[in-house]
Coordinates of C-alpha atoms and ligand atoms in Angstrom, one line a residue:
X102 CA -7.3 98.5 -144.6
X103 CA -5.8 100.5 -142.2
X104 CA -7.5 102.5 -138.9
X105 CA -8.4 106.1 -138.9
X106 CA -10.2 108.4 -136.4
X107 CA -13.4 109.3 -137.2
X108 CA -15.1 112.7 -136.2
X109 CA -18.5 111.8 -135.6
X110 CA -19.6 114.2 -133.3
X111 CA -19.1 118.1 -132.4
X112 CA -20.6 121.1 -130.0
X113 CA -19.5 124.4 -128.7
X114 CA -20.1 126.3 -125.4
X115 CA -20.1 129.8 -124.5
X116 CA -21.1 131.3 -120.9
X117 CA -24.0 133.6 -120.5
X118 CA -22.2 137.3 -120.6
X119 CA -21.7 138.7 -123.3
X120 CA -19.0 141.9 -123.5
X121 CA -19.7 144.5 -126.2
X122 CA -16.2 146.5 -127.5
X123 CA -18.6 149.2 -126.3
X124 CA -18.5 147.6 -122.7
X125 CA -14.8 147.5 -122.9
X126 CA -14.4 151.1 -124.0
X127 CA -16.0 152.4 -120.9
X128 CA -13.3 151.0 -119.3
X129 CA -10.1 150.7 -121.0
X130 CA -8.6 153.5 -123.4
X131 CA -9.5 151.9 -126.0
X132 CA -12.6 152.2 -128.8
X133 CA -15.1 149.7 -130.4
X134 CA -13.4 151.2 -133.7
X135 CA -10.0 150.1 -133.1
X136 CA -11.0 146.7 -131.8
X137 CA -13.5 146.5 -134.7
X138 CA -11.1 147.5 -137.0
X139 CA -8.0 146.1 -136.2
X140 CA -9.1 142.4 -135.0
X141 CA -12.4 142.1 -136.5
X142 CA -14.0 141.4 -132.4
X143 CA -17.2 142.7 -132.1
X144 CA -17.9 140.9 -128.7
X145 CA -16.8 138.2 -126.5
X146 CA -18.2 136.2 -123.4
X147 CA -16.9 136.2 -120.1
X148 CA -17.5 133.5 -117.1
X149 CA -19.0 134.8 -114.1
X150 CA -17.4 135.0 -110.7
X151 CA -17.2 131.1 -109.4
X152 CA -17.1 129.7 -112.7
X153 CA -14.3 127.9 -114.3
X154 CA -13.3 126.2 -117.1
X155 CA -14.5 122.6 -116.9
X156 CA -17.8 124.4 -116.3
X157 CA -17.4 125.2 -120.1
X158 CA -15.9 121.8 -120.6
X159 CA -18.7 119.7 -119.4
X160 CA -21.4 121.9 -121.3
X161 CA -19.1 121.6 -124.7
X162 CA -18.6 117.6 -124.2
X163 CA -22.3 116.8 -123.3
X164 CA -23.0 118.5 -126.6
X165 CA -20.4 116.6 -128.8
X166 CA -21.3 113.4 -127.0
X167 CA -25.3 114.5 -127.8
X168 CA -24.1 115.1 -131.5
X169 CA -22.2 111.6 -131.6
X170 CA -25.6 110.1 -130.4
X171 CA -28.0 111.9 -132.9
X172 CA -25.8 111.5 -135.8
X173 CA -26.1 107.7 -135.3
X174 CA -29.4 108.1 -134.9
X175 CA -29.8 109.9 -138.0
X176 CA -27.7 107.4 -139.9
X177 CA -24.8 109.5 -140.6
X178 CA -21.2 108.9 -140.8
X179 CA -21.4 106.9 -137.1
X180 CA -23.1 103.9 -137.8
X181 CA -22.9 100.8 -135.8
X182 CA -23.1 99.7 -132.1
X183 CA -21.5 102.5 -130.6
X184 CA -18.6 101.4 -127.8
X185 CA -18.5 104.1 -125.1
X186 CA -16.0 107.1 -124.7
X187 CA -13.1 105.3 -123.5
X188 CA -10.6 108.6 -123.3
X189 CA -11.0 112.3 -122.7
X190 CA -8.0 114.4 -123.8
X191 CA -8.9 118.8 -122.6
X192 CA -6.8 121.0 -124.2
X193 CA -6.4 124.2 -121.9
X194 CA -3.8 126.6 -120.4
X195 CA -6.4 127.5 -118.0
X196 CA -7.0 124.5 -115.8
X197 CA -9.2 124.6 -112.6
X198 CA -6.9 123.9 -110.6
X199 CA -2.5 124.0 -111.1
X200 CA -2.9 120.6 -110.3
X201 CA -4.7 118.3 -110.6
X202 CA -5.4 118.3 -114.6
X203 CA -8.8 119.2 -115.3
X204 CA -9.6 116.5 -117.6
X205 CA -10.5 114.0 -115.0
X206 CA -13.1 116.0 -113.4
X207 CA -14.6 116.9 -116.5
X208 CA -14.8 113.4 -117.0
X209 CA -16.1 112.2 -114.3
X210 CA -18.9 114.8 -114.6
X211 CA -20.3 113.8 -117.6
X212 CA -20.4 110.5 -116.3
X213 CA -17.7 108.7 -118.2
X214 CA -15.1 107.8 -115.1
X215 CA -13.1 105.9 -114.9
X216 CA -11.8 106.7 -118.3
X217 CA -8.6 107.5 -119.5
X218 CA -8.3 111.6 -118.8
X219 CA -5.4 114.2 -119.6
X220 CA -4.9 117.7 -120.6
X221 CA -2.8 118.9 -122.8
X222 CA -0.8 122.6 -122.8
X223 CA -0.1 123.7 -126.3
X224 CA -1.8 127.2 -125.3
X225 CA -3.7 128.0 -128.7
X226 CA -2.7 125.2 -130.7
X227 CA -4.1 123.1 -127.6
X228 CA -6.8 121.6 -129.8
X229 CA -4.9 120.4 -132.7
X230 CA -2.4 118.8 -130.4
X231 CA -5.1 117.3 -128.2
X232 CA -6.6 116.2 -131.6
X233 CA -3.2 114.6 -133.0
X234 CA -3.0 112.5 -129.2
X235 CA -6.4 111.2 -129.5
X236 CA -6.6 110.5 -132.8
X237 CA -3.3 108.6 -132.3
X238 CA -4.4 106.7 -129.6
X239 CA -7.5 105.7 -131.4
X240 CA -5.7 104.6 -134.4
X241 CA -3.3 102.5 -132.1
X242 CA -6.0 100.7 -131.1
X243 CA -5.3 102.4 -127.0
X244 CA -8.6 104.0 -127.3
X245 CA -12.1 103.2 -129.0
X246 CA -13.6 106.3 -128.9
X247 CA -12.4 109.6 -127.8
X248 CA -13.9 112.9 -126.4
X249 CA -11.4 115.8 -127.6
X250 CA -12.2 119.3 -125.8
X251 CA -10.7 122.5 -126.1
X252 CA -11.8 124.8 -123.3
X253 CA -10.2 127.8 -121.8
X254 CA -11.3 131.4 -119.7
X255 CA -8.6 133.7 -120.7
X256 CA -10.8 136.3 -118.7
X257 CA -9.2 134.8 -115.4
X258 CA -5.7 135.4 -116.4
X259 CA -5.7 138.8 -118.2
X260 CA -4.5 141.9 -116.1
X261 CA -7.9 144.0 -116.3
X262 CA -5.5 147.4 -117.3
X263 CA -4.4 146.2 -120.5
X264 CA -6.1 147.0 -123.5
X265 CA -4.8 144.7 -126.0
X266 CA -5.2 141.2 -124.4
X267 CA -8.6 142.3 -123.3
X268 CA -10.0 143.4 -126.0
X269 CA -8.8 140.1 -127.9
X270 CA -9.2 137.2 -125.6
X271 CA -12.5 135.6 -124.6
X272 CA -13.8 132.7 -122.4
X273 CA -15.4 129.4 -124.8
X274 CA -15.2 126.1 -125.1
X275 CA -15.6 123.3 -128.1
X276 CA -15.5 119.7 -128.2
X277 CA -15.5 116.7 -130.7
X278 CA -16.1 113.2 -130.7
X279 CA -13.7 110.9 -132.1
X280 CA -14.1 106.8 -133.4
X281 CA -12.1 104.0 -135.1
X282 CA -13.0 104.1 -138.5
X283 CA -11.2 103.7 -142.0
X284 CA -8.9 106.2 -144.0
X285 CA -11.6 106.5 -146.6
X286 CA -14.8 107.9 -144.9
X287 CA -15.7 110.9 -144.1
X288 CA -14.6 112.8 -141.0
X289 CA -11.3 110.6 -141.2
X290 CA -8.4 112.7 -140.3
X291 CA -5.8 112.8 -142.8
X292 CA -3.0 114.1 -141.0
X293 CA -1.5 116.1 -139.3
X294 CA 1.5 118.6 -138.8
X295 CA 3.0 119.3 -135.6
X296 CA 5.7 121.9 -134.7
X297 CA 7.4 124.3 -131.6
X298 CA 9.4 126.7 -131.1
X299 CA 10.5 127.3 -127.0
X300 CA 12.8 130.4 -128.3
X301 CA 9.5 132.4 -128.8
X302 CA 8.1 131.3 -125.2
X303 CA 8.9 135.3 -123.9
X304 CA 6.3 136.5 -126.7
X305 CA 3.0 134.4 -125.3
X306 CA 3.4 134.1 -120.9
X307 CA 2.1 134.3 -117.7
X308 CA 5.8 134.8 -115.7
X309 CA 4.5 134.0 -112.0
X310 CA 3.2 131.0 -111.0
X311 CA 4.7 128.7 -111.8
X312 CA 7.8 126.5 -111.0
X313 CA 10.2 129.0 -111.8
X314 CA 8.8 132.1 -110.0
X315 CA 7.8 129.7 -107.0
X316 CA 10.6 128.6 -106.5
X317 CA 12.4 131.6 -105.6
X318 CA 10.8 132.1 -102.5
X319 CA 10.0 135.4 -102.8
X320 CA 6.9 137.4 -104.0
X321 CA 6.5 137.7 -108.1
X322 CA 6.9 141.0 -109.4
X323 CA 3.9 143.3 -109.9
X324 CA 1.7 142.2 -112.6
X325 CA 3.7 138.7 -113.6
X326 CA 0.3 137.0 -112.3
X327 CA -1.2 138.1 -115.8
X328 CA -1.1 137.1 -119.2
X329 CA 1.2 139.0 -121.6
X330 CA 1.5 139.1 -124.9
X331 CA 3.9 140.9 -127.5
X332 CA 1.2 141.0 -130.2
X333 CA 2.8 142.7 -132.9
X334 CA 5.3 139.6 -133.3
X335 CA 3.5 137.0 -132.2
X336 CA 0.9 138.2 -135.8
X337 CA 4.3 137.8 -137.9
X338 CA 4.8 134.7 -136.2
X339 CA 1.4 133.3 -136.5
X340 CA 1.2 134.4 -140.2
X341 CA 4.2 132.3 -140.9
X342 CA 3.7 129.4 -139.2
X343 CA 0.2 128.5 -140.1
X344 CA 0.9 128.9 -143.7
X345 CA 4.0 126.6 -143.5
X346 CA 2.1 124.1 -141.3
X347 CA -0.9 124.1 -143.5
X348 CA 1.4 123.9 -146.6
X349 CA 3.3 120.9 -145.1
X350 CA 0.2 119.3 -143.9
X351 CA -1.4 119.7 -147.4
X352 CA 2.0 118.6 -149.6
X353 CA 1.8 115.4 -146.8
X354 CA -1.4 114.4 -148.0
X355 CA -1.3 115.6 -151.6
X356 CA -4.0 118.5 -151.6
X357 CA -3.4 121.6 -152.9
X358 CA -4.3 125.3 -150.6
X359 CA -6.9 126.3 -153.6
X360 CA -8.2 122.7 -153.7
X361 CA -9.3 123.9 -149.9
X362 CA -13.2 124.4 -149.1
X363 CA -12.6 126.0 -145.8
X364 CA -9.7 126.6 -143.7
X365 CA -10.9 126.8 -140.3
X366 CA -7.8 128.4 -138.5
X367 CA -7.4 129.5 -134.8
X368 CA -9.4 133.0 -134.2
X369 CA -7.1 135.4 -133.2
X370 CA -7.7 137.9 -135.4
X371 CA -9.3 138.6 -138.9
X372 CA -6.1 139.8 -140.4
X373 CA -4.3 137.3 -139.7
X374 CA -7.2 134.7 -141.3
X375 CA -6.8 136.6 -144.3
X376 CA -2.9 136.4 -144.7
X377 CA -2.5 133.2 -144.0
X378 CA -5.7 132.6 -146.4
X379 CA -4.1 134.6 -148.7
X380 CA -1.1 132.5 -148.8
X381 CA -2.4 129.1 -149.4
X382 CA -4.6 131.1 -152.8
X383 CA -7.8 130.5 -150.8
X384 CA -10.8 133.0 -151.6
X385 CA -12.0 134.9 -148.5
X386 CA -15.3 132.8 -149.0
X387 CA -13.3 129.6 -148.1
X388 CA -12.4 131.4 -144.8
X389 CA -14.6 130.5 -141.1
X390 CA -14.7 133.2 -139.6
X391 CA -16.6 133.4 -136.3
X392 CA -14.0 135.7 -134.0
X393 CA -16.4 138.3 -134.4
X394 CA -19.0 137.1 -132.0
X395 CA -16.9 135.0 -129.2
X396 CA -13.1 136.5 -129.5
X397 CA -9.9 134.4 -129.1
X398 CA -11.3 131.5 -126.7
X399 CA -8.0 130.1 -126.5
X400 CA -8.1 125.9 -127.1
X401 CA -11.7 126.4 -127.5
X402 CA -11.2 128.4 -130.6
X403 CA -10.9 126.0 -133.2
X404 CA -13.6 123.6 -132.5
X405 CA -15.8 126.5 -131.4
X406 CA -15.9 127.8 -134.9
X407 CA -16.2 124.4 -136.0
X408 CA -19.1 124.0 -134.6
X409 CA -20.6 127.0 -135.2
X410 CA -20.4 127.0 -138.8
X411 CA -21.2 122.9 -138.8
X412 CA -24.9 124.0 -137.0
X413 CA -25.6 127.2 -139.5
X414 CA -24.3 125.3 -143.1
X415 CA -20.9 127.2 -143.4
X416 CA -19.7 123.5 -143.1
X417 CA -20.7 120.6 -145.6
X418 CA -20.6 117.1 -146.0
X419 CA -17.5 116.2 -148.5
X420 CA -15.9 119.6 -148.2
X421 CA -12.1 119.4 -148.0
X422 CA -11.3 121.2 -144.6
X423 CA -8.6 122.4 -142.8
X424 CA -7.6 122.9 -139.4
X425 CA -5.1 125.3 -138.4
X426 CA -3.7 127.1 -135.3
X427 CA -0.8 129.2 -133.5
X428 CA -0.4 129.5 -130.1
X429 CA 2.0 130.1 -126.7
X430 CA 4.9 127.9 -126.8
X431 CA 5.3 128.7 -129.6
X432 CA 3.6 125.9 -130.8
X433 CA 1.9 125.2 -134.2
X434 CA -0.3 122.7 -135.8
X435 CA -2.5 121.5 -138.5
X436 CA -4.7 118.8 -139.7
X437 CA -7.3 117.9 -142.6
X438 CA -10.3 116.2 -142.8
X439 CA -13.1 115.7 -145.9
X440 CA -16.5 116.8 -143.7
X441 CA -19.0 114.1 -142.5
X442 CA -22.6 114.1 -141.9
X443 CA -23.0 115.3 -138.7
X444 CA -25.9 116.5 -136.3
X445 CA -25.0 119.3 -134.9
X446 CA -26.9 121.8 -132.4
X447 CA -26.5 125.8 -132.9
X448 CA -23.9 127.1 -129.7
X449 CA -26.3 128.4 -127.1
X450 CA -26.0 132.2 -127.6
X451 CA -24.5 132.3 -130.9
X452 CA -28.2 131.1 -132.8
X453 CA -29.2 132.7 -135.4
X454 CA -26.2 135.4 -135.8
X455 CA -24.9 134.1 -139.1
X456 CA -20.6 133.6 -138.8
X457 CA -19.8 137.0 -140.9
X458 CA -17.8 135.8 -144.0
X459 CA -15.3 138.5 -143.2
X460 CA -16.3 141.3 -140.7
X461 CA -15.0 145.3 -142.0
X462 CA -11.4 145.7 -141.1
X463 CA -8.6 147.9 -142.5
X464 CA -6.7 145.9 -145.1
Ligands
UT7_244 O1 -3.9 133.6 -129.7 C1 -2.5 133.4 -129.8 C2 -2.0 134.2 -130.9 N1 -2.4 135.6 -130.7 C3 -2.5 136.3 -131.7 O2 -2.5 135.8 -132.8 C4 -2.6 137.8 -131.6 C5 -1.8 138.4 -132.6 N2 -1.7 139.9 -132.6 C6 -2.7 140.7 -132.9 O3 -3.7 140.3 -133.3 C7 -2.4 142.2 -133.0 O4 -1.0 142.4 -132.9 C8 -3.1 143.0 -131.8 C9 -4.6 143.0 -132.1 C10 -2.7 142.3 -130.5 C11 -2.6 144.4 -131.8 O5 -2.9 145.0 -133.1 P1 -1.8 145.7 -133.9 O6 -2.4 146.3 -135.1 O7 -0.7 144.8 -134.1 O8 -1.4 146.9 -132.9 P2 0.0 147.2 -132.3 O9 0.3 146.3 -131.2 O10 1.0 147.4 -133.4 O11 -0.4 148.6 -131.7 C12 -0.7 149.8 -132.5 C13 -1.2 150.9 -131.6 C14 -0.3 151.1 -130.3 O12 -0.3 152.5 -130.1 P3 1.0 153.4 -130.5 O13 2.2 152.7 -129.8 O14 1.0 153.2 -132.0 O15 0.6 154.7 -130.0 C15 -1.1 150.4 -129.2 O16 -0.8 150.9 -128.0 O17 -2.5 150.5 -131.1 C16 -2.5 150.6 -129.6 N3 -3.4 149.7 -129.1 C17 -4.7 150.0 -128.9 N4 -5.4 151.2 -129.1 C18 -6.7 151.2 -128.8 C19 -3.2 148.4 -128.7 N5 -4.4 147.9 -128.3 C20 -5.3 148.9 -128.3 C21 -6.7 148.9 -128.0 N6 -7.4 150.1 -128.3 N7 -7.4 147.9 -127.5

């Protein structure tokens, strides 16, 4: 039979500070009501001075790794003498460093050098791609077993005058582990679909900084060091392009949307969970939702929520799941995946606060 990649291990990160709309609204012009109603954000962390993002990296990828471990131990989907990580592929757009990648370091922290180590840049559809490399690379026999983080701190790169992006965007980070295993088991992936679109790149940027800008010798404009966003069209946009995805990925691999347990799509906003949910005819029980508590984290968005719901029951073994996300680029992606037996810890500073099934927004 063929070779799949296995999920067999999962955890999330996110740093100590917690930022209240409230905090925000003291000041930005902007109220814990709008945000509230409008994105569905209650709160979202924030890295302190000095950090940066393998910081959240390393803390996500020990806990997958710790997950991987325990779930063997337990006799879940991960049975078997265990070969070590061989590859760690970090999805971020905000790397230590512009160069070198991040990856390696993160790496090399958690002990694992001299592995194979790489970001990836797909923005917020930085998981799913890093996902899709990995779980290729397993399946072509280039890697054993993979470590697959998303990690990003948006905090760094937001101008601290706008309203919008910070109101939306938070620091996190989430990581899963990845093994050769067959089609048929649990935690296989299924597939995946892939897409871009470079004409949309003015509506998700940060202008300065890089080759471009740098190269013109002179100073970049006032303010083209932060992120920018033209949200209203980047919602239509990511509306339309998760469905699609999502309905290509599931016509690929013959489910249908209401055959869906949970669709665990990117956590921009709860609106735009809802429309897209609405589209592939899933009930708003089937939708994770977990935006409320940590924000848009970025890459670590995905497996963030993932996690989170794995460690308080929102995810089950044999559910039908799928992964979806939009991001900069654009850039677009999905994947599927029946849920294994996993252990999984609870996300330091999200215990105990149950994911909302869908926090109070306008419709
Ligand atoms: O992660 C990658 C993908 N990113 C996303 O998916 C984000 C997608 N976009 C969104 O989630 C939403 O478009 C936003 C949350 C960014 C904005 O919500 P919106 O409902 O689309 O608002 P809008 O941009 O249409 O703005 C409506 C009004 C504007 O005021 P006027 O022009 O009507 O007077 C904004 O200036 O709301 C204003 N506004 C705010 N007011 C209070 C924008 N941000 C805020 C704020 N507080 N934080």
């Amino acid at each position: 039979m063929s070779r799949a990649a296995v999920l067999c291990g999962l955890g999330g990160w996110v740093p100590a500070k917690a930022v209240a709309n409230s905090t925000l609204a003291e000041q930005l012009d902007t109220t814990d009501e709008w945000i509230r109603t409008r994105t569905g954000i209650r709160q979202r962390f924030v890295i302190d001075p000095g950090q940066a993002t393998s910081d959240l990296a390393v803390e996500a990828g020990r806990r997958a790794l710790e997950s991987a471990r325990r779930t063997r131990e337990h006799g879940g989907a991960d049975g078997g003498p265990a070969p070590d990580v061989d590859l760690v592929v970090l999805a971020t757009s905000t790397p230590d460093h512009p160069c070198p990648a991040t990856a390696p370091v993160v790496a090399h922290r958690l002990g694992l050098a001299p592995v194979a180590a790489f970001d990836v840049g797909a923005v917020c559809t930085g998981f799913v791609y890093a996902l899709a490399t990995a779980a290729s690379m397993v399946t072509a026999g280039l890697a054993r077993r993979a470590l697959v983080i998303g990690a990003d701190t948006f905090s760094t790169i937001l101008d601290p005058a706008d309203r919008t992006t910070r109101a939306i965007f938070g620091d996190g980070a989430g990581a899963v582990v990845l093994r050769a295993g067959r089609p048929d088991e649990p935690g296989a992936l299924l597939g995946f679909d892939l897409g871009s679109d470079g004409g949309g790149e003015e509506l998700i940027t940060v202008r300065a900084g890089g080759s471009r800008q740098r190269s013109t010798g002179a100073p970049a404009p006032e303010g083209d060091e932060w992120f920018s966003m033209r949200g209203r069209e980047v919602f239509t946009q990511a509306v339309l392009c998760m469905s699609r995805s999502a309905e290509a990925l599931l016509d690929g691999i013959g489910w249908r949307g209401e055959e869906l347990d949970r669709m665990v799509a990117h956590q921009a906003n709860v609106r735009i969970l809802r429309a897209v949910g609405e589209q592939l005819g899933l009930a708003e029980d089937r939708l994770v939702v977990n935006l409320d508590r940590v924000g848009n984290t970025v890459a670590g968005s995905i497996p963030l929520a993932l996690a989170d719901a794995a460690a308080s029951g929102g995810l089950r073994p044999g559910q039908r799941v799928l992964l979806t996300g939009f991001g900069g680029g654009l850039t677009w992606g999905s994947a599927a995946l029946r849920w294994p037996e996993l252990h999984v810890e609870p996300v330091p500073g999200l215990e105990g606060d149950e994911p909302a099934a869908a926090p109070d927004t306008h419709p």
